[in-house]
Coordinates of C-alpha atoms in Angstrom, one line a residue:
X204 CA 0.0 0.0 0.0
X205 CA 2.0 3.0 -1.2
X206 CA 1.8 6.0 1.1
X207 CA 4.1 8.8 -0.1
X208 CA 7.7 7.6 0.3
X209 CA 6.8 4.6 2.5
X210 CA 4.7 1.5 1.9
X211 CA 2.5 -0.4 4.2
X212 CA 3.7 -4.0 4.4
X213 CA 1.1 -6.7 5.1
X214 CA 3.3 -9.1 6.9
X215 CA 2.9 -12.6 8.2
X216 CA 0.8 -11.5 11.2
X217 CA -1.9 -10.0 8.9
X218 CA -4.8 -11.6 7.2
X219 CA -3.3 -10.7 3.8
X220 CA 0.0 -12.2 4.7
X221 CA -1.6 -15.3 5.9
X222 CA -3.6 -15.6 2.7
X223 CA -0.4 -15.4 0.6
X224 CA 1.3 -18.1 2.7
X225 CA -1.7 -20.3 2.7
X226 CA -1.7 -20.1 -1.1
X227 CA 1.9 -21.3 -1.1
X228 CA 3.5 -17.9 -1.6
X229 CA 6.5 -16.5 0.2
X230 CA 6.4 -13.1 1.7
X231 CA 9.5 -11.0 0.8
X232 CA 9.2 -9.2 4.2
X233 CA 7.4 -11.4 6.7
X234 CA 7.9 -9.0 9.6
X235 CA 7.3 -5.2 9.9
X236 CA 4.5 -2.9 9.0
X237 CA 6.4 -0.5 6.8
X238 CA 9.1 -0.4 4.2
X239 CA 10.8 2.1 2.0
X240 CA 11.3 2.0 -1.7
X241 CA 15.0 1.0 -1.2
X242 CA 13.8 -2.0 0.9
X243 CA 11.4 -3.0 -1.9
X244 CA 14.1 -2.8 -4.5
X245 CA 16.5 -4.9 -2.3
X246 CA 13.8 -7.6 -1.8
X247 CA 12.8 -7.6 -5.5
X248 CA 9.4 -9.4 -5.3
X249 CA 8.1 -11.5 -8.2
X250 CA 4.6 -10.3 -7.7
X251 CA 3.3 -7.1 -6.1
X252 CA -0.3 -6.5 -4.9
X253 CA -1.2 -2.9 -4.6
X254 CA -4.0 -2.0 -2.2
X255 CA -6.7 0.4 -3.1
X256 CA -9.9 1.7 -1.5
X257 CA -12.7 1.5 -4.0
X258 CA -14.7 4.4 -2.5
X259 CA -11.9 6.8 -1.8
X260 CA -12.4 8.8 -5.0
X261 CA -15.0 9.6 -7.7
X262 CA -14.2 6.6 -9.8
X263 CA -12.8 3.2 -8.6
X264 CA -11.0 2.8 -11.9
X265 CA -9.1 6.1 -11.3
X266 CA -8.3 5.1 -7.8
X267 CA -6.9 1.8 -9.1
X268 CA -4.9 3.5 -11.8
X269 CA -3.4 6.0 -9.4
X270 CA -2.4 3.2 -7.0
X271 CA -0.8 1.1 -9.7
X272 CA 1.0 4.1 -11.1
X273 CA 2.6 4.7 -7.8
X274 CA 4.5 1.4 -8.3
X275 CA 4.6 0.9 -12.1
X276 CA 5.6 4.5 -13.0
X277 CA 8.1 5.2 -10.3
X278 CA 11.6 5.3 -11.8
X279 CA 13.0 4.1 -8.5
X280 CA 11.0 0.9 -8.8
X281 CA 11.5 0.3 -12.5
X282 CA 14.1 -2.5 -11.9
X283 CA 11.7 -4.6 -9.9
X284 CA 11.0 -8.0 -11.4
X285 CA 7.3 -7.6 -10.8
X286 CA 7.3 -4.2 -12.6
X287 CA 9.4 -5.5 -15.5
X288 CA 7.2 -8.6 -16.0
X289 CA 3.9 -6.8 -15.6
X290 CA 3.0 -8.6 -12.4
X291 CA 1.7 -5.7 -10.3
X292 CA -2.0 -6.3 -9.4
X293 CA -4.6 -4.3 -7.6
X294 CA -6.4 -5.7 -4.6
X295 CA -9.2 -3.9 -2.8
X296 CA -8.5 -3.2 0.9
X297 CA -11.9 -4.8 1.9
X298 CA -10.9 -8.1 0.2
X299 CA -7.8 -8.7 2.4
X300 CA -8.1 -6.6 5.5
X301 CA -11.0 -7.4 8.0
X302 CA -12.6 -8.9 4.9
X303 CA -15.3 -11.1 6.5
X304 CA -17.6 -12.3 3.7
X305 CA -15.2 -10.9 1.0
X306 CA -12.3 -13.2 2.1
X307 CA -12.8 -15.6 -0.8
X308 CA -12.7 -12.6 -3.2
X309 CA -9.3 -11.7 -1.7
X310 CA -8.0 -15.2 -1.9
X311 CA -9.1 -15.4 -5.6
X312 CA -7.4 -12.1 -6.4
X313 CA -4.2 -13.2 -4.8
X314 CA -4.3 -16.6 -6.4
X315 CA -4.9 -15.1 -9.9
X316 CA -1.9 -12.9 -9.5
X317 CA 0.4 -15.6 -8.0
X318 CA -0.6 -18.3 -10.4
X319 CA -1.9 -16.7 -13.6
X320 CA -1.2 -19.9 -15.6
X321 CA -4.0 -21.7 -13.7
X322 CA -6.6 -19.1 -14.9
X323 CA -5.8 -19.3 -18.6

């Protein structure tokens, strides 16, 4: 979740982190709530999920585009494997944070991003 120069990290102790590990994924930073761009570059994830809040603007599509651009269009992050390979995906906050009935939506979003070959 990009927030200015820092990013919120959904670590192993969060629902989102647990979803990723239960799906067989490996968290690049299993501890800590925050990281900087330099941390993200050093960790070089294969896949990045960018959090958005669907109702934080006039158009959910614009909100998603702005959040993705914060990663995909940042020159400091251009070397990331996930950026170079087009593996940066949006995920709605409500699908992976206190999600309740939307938990399956979050799991599916994560699974589609982690294992796109299974959805072809």
